[in-house]
PDB file of C-alpha atoms in Angstrom:
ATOM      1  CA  UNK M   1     -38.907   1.374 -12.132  1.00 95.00           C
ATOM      2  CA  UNK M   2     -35.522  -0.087 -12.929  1.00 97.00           C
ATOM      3  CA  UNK M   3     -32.268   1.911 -12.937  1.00 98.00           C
ATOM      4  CA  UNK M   4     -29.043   1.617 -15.111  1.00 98.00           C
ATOM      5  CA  UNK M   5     -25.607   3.022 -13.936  1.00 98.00           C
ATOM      6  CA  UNK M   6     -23.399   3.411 -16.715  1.00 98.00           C
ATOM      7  CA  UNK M   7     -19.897   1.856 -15.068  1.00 97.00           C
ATOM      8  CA  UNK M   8     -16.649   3.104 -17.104  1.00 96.00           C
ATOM      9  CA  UNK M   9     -13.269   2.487 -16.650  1.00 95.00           C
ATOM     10  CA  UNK M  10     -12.316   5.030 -13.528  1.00 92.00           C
ATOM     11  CA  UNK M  11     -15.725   5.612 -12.311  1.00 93.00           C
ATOM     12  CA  UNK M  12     -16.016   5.769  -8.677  1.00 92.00           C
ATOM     13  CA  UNK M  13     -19.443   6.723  -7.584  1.00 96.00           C
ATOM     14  CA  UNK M  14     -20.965   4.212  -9.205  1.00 97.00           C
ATOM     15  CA  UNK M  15     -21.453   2.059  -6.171  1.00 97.00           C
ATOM     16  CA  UNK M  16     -22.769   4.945  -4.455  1.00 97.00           C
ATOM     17  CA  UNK M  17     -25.316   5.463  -6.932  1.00 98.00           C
ATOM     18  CA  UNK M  18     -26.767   2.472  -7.034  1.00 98.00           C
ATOM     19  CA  UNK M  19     -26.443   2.169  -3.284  1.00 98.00           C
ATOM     20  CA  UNK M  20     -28.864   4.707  -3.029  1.00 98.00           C
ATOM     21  CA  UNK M  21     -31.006   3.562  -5.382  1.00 98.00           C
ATOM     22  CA  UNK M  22     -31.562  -0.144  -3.826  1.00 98.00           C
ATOM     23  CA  UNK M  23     -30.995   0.660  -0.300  1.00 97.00           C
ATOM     24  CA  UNK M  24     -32.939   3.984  -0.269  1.00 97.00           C
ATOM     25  CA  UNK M  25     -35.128   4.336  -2.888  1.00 97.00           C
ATOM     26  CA  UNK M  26     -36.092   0.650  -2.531  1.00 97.00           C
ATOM     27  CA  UNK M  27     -35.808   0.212  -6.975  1.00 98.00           C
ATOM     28  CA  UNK M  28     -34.186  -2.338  -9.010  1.00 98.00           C
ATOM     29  CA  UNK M  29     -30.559  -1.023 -10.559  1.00 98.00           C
ATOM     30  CA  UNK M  30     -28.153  -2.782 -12.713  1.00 98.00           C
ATOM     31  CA  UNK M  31     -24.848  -1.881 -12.908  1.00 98.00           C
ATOM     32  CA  UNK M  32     -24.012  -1.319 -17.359  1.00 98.00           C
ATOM     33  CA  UNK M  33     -20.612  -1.785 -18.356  1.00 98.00           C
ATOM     34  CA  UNK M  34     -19.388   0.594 -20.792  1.00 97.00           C
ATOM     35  CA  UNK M  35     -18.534  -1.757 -23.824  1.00 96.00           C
ATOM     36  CA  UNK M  36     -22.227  -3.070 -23.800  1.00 97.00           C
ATOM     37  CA  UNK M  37     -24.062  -2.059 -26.696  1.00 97.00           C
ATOM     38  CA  UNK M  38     -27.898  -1.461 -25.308  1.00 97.00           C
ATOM     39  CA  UNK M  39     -30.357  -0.465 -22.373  1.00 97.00           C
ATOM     40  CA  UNK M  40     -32.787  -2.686 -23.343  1.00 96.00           C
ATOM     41  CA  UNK M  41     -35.211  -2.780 -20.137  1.00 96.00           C
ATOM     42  CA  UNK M  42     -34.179   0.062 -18.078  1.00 97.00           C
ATOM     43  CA  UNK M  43     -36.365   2.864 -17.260  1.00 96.00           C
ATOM     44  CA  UNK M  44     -33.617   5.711 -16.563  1.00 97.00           C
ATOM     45  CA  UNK M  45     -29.958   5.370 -16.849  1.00 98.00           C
ATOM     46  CA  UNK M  46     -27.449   7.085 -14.292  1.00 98.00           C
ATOM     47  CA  UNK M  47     -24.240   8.053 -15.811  1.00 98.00           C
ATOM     48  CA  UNK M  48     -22.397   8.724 -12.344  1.00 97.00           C
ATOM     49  CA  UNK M  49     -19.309  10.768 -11.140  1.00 95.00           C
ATOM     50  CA  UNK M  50     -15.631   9.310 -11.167  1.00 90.00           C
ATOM     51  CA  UNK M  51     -12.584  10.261 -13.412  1.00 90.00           C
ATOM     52  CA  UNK M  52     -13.544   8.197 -16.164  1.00 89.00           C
ATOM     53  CA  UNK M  53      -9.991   6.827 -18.196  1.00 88.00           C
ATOM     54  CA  UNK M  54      -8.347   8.516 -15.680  1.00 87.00           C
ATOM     55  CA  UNK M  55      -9.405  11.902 -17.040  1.00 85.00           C
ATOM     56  CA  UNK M  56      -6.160  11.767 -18.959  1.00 84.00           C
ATOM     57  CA  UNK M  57      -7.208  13.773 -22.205  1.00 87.00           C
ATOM     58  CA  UNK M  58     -10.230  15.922 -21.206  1.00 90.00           C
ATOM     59  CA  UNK M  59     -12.780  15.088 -18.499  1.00 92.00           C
ATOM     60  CA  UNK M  60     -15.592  12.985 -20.530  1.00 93.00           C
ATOM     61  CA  UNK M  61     -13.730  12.924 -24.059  1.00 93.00           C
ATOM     62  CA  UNK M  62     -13.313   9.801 -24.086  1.00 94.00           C
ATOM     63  CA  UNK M  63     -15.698   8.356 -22.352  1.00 95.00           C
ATOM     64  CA  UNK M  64     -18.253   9.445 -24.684  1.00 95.00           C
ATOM     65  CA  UNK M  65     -16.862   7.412 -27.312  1.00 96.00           C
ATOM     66  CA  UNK M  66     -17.742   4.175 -25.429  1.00 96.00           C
ATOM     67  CA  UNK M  67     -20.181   1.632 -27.162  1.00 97.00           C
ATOM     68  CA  UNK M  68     -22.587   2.236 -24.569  1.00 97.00           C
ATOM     69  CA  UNK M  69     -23.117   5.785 -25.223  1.00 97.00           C
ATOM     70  CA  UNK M  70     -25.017   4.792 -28.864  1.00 97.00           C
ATOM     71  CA  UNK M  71     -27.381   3.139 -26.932  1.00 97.00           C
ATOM     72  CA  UNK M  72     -27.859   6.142 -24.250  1.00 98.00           C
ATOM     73  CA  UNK M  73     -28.274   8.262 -27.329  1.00 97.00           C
ATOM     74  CA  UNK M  74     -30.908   6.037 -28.524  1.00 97.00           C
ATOM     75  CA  UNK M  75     -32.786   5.992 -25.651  1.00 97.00           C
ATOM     76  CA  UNK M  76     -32.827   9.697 -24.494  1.00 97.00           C
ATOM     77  CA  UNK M  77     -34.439  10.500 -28.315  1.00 96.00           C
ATOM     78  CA  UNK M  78     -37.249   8.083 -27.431  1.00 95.00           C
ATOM     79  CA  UNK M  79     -37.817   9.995 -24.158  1.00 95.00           C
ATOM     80  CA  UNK M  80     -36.040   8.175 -21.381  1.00 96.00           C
ATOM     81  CA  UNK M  81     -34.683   9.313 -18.858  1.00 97.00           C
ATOM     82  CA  UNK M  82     -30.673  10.351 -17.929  1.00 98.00           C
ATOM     83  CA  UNK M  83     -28.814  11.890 -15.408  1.00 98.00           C
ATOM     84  CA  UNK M  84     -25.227  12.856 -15.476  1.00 98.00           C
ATOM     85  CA  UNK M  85     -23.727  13.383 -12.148  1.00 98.00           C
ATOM     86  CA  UNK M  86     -20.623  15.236 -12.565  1.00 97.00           C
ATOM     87  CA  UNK M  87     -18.163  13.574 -14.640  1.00 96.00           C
ATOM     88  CA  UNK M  88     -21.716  11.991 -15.973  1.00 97.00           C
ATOM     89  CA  UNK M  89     -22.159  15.844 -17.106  1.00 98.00           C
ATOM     90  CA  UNK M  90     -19.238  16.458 -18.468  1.00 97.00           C
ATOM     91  CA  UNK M  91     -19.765  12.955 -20.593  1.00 97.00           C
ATOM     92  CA  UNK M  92     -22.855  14.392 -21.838  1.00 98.00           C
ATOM     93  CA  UNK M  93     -21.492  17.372 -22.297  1.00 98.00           C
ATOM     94  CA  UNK M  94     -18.910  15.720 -24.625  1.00 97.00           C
ATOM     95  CA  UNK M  95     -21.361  13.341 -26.387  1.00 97.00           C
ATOM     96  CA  UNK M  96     -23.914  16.426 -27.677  1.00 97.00           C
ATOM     97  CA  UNK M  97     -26.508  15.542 -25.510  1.00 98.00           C
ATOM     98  CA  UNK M  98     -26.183  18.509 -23.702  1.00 98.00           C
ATOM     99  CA  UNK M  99     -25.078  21.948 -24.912  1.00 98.00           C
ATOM    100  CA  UNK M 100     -21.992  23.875 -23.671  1.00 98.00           C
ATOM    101  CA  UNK M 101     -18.740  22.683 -22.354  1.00 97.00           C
ATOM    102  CA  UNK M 102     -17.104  22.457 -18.993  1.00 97.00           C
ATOM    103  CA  UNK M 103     -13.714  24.319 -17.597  1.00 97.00           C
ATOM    104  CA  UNK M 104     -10.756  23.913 -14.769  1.00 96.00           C
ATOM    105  CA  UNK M 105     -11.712  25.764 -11.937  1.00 97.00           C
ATOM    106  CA  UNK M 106     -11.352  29.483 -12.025  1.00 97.00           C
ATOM    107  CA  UNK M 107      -8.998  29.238  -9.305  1.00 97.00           C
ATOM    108  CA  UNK M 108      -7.274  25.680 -10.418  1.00 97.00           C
ATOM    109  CA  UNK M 109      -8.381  24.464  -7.473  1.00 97.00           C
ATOM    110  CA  UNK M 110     -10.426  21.080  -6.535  1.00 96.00           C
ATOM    111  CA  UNK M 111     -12.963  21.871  -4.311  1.00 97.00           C
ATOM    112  CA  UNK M 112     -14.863  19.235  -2.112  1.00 97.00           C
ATOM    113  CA  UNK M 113     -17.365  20.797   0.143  1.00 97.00           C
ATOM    114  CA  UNK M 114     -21.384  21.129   0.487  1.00 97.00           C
ATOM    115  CA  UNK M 115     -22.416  24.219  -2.119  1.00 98.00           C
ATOM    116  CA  UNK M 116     -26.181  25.704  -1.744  1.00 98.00           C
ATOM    117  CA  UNK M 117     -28.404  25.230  -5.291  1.00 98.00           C
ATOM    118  CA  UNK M 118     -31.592  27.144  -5.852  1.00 98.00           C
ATOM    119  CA  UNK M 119     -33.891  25.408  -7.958  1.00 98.00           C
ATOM    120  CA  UNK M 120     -34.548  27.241 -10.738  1.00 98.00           C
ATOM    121  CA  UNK M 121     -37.402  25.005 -12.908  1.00 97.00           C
ATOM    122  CA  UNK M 122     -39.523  22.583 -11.021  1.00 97.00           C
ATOM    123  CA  UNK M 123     -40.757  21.383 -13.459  1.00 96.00           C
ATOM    124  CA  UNK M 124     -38.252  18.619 -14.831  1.00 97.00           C
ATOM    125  CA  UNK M 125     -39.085  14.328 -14.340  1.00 97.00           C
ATOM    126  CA  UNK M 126     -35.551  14.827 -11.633  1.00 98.00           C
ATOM    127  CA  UNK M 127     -37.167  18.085  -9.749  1.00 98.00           C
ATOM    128  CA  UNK M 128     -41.073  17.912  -9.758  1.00 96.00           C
ATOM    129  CA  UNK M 129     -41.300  17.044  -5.753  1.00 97.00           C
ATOM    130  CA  UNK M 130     -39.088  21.065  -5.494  1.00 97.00           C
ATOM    131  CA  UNK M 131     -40.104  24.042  -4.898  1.00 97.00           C
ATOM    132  CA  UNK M 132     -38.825  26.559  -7.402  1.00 96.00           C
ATOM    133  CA  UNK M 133     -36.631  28.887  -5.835  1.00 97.00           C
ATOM    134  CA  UNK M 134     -36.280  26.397  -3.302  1.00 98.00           C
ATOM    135  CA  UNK M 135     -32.571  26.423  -1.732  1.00 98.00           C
ATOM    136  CA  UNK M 136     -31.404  22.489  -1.484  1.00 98.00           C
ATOM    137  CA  UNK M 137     -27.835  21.729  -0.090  1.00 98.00           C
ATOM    138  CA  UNK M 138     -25.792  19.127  -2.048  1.00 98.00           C
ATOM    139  CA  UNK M 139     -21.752  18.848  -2.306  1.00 98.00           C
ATOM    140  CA  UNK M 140     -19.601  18.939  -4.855  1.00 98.00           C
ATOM    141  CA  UNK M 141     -16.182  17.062  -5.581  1.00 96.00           C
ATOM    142  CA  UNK M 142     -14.538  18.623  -9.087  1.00 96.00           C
ATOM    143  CA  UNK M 143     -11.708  20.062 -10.869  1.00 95.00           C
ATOM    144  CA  UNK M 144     -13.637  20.800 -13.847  1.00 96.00           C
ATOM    145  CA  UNK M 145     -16.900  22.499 -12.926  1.00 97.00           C
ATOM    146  CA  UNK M 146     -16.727  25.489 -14.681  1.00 98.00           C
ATOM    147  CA  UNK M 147     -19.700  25.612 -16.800  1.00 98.00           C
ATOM    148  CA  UNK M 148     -19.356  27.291 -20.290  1.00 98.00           C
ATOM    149  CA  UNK M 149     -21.510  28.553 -23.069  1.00 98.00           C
ATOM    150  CA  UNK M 150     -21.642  31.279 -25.576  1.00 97.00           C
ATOM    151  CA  UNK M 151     -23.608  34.063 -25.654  1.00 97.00           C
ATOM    152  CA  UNK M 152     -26.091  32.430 -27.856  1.00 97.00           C
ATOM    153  CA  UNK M 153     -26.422  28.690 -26.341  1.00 98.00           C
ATOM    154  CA  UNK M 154     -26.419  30.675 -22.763  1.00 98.00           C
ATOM    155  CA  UNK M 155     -29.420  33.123 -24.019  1.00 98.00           C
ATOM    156  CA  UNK M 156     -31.134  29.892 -25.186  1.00 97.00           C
ATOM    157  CA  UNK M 157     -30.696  27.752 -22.358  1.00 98.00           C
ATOM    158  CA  UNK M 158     -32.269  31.189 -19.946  1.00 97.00           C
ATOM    159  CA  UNK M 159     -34.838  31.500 -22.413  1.00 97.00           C
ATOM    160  CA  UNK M 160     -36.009  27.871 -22.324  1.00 97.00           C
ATOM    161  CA  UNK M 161     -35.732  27.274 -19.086  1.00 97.00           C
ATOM    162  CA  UNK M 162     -32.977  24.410 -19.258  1.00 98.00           C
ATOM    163  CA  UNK M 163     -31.137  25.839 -16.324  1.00 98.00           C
ATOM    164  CA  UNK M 164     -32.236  23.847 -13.536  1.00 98.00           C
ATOM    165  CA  UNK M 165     -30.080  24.462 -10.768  1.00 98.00           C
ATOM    166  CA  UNK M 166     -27.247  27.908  -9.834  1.00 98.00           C
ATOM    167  CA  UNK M 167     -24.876  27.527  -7.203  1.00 98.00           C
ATOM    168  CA  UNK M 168     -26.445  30.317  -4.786  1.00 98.00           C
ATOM    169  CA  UNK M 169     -26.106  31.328  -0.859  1.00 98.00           C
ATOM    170  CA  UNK M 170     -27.772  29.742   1.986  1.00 98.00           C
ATOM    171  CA  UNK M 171     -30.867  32.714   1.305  1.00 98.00           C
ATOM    172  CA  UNK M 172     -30.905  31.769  -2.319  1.00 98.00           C
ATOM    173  CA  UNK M 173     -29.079  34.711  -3.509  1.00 98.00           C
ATOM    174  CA  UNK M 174     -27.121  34.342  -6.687  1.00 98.00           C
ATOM    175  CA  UNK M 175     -23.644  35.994  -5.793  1.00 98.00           C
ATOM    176  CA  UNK M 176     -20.370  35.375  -7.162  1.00 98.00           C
ATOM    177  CA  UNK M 177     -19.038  34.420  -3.974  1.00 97.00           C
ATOM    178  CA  UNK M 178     -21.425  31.762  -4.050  1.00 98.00           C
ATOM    179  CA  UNK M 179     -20.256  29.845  -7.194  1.00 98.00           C
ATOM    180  CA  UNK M 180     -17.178  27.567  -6.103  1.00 98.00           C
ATOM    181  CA  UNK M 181     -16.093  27.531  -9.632  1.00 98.00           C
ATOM    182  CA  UNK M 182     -16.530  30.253 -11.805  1.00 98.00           C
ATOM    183  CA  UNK M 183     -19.850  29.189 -13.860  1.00 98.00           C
ATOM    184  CA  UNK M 184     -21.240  31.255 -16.035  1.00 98.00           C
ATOM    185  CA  UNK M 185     -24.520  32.332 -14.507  1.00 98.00           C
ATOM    186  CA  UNK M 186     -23.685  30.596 -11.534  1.00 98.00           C
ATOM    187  CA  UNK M 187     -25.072  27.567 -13.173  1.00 98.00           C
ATOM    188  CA  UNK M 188     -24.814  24.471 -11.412  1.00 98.00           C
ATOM    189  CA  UNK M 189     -26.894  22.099 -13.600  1.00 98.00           C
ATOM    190  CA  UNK M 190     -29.053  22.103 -16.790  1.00 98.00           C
ATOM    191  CA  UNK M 191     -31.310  19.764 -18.420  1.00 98.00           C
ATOM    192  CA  UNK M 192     -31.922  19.550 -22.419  1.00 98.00           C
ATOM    193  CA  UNK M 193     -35.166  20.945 -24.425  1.00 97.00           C
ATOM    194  CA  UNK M 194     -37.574  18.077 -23.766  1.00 96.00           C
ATOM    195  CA  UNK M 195     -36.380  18.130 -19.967  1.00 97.00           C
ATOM    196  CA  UNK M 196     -35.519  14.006 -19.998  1.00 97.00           C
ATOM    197  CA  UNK M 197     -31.942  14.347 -19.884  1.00 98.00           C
ATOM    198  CA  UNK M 198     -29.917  16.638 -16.303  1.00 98.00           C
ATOM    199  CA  UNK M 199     -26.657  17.166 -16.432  1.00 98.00           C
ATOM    200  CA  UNK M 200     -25.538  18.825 -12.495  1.00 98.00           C
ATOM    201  CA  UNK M 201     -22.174  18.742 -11.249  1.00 98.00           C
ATOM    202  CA  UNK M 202     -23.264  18.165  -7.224  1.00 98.00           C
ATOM    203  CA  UNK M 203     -23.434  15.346  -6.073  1.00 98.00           C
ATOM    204  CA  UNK M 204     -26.897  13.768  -4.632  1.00 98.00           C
ATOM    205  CA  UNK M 205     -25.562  10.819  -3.921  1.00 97.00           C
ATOM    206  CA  UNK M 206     -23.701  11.901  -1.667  1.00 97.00           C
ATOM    207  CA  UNK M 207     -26.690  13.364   0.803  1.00 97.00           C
ATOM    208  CA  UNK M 208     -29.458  11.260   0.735  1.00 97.00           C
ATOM    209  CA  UNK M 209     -29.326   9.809   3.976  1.00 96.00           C
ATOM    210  CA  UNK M 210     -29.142  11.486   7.382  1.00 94.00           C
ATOM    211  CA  UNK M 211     -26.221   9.480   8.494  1.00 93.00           C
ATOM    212  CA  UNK M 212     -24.253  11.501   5.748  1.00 90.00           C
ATOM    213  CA  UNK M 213     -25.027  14.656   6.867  1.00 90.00           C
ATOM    214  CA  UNK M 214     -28.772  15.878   4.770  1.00 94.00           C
ATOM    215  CA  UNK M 215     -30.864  14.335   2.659  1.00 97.00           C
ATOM    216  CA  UNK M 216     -31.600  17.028   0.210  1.00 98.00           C
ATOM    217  CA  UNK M 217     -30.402  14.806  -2.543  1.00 98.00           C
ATOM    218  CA  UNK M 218     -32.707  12.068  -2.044  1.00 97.00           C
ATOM    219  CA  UNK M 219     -35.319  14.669  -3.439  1.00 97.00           C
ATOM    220  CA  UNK M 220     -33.481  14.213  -6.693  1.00 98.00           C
ATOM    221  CA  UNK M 221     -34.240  10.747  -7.083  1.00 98.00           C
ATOM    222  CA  UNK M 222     -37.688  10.660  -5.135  1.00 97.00           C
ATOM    223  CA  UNK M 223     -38.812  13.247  -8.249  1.00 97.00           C
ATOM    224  CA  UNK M 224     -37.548  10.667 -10.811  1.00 97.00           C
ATOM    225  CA  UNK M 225     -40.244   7.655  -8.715  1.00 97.00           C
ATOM    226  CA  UNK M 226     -42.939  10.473  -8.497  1.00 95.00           C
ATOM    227  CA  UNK M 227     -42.507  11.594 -12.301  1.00 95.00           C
ATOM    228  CA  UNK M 228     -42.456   7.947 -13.325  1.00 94.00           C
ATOM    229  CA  UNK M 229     -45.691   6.841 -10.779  1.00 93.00           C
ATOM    230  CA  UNK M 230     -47.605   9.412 -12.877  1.00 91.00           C
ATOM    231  CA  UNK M 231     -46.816   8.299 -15.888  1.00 91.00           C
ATOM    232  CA  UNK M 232     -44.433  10.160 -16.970  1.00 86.00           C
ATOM    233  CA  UNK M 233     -46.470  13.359 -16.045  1.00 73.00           C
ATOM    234  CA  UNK M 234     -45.300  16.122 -13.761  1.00 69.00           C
ATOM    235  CA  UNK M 235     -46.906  17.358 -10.565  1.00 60.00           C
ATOM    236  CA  UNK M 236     -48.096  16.079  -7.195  1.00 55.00           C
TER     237      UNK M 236
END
């Protein structure tokens, strides 16, 4: 399976990304610069976290306006697979791919610690090795993680099942003391209708190796292999 990472100008997990990917996962990854035009022989392309342009208008606005993100367009309607890690969300977000929008910080704060997720569908190519209601623990590093929908796109996303992850406590309960930054529904990541594209603002990069503290993101990316060693089918 060979990996993309989507590098724009002010990314800075890129390297982290594909780190994990070659030194961990063991897979082939490329790193795409933003001003190519295709994704021609990639199996899953990473859009990672960073303040891409600086975040100097709003946090993905104009990223998604970079020639590369025609060609992630193109590829997610034939099916393949993409995951936006943080500002990777919010450049879906942006783009259409995903529905909603994302929000400063209730408290205007930026907030860099480990947050609790409970799995909410298992049953996604970047989740199928979870348990649902499973509790994982994965940090977050973001100014503008307030998840936002309307009443409409919110009931839609519940109703299909596109919510993947909440922001929950250590026992998996969903309290608003738990959610570091004011998400509606305490939602922490989200996928779209045919479940190949996740948009989640922690960071699994950042945890998938014991040296850095847990390894509950490697499960992440381990789901992606699995999903992808069946052939594209779900399950173990």
């Amino acid at each position: 399976m060979k990996f993309g990472v989507v590098v724009f100008p002010g990314s800075n997990c890129d390297a982290d990304v594909k780190y994990v990917l070659e030194e961990v996962m063991k897979q082939p990854t490329d790193y795409i610069w933003h001003q190519e035009t295709s994704v021609e022989g990639y199996d899953c392309i990473i859009l990672p976290g960073g303040f891409s342009y600086g975040d100097y208008l709003r946090t993905g606005a104009i990223a998604r306006f970079s020639p590369i993100m025609k060609a992630v367009e193109e590829f997610a309607d034939r099916g393949g697979l993409v995951l936006g890690i943080c500002n990777g969300f919010q450049i879906l977000l942006e783009a259409g791919l995903l529905p909603g929008a994302m929000k400063i910080n209730d408290d205007l704060q930026f907030h860099c610690h480990y947050t609790y997720l409970r799995v909410e569908n298992n049953r996604t190519p970047f989740t199928n090795l979870l348990q649902e209601k499973q509790v994982i623990r994965i940090p977050i590093a973001h100014g503008e993680g307030n998840f936002y929908a309307d009443e409409e796109t919110l009931r839609e996303l519940e109703e299909n099942g596109q919510v993947v992850f909440r922001y929950c406590t250590p026992e998996g309960e969903i309290t608003p003391e738990a959610n570091p930054n004011g998400s509606v529904n305490n939602i922490a990541g989200i996928c779209n209708k045919d479940r190949n594209i996740l948009g989640m603002m922690p960071h699994p990069e950042r945890c998938a190796e014991e040296i850095l503290g847990g390894t509950d993101g490697s499960l992440i990316f381990a789901s992606i292999l699995e999903w992808w060693e069946r052939g594209g089918k779900l399950g173990r």
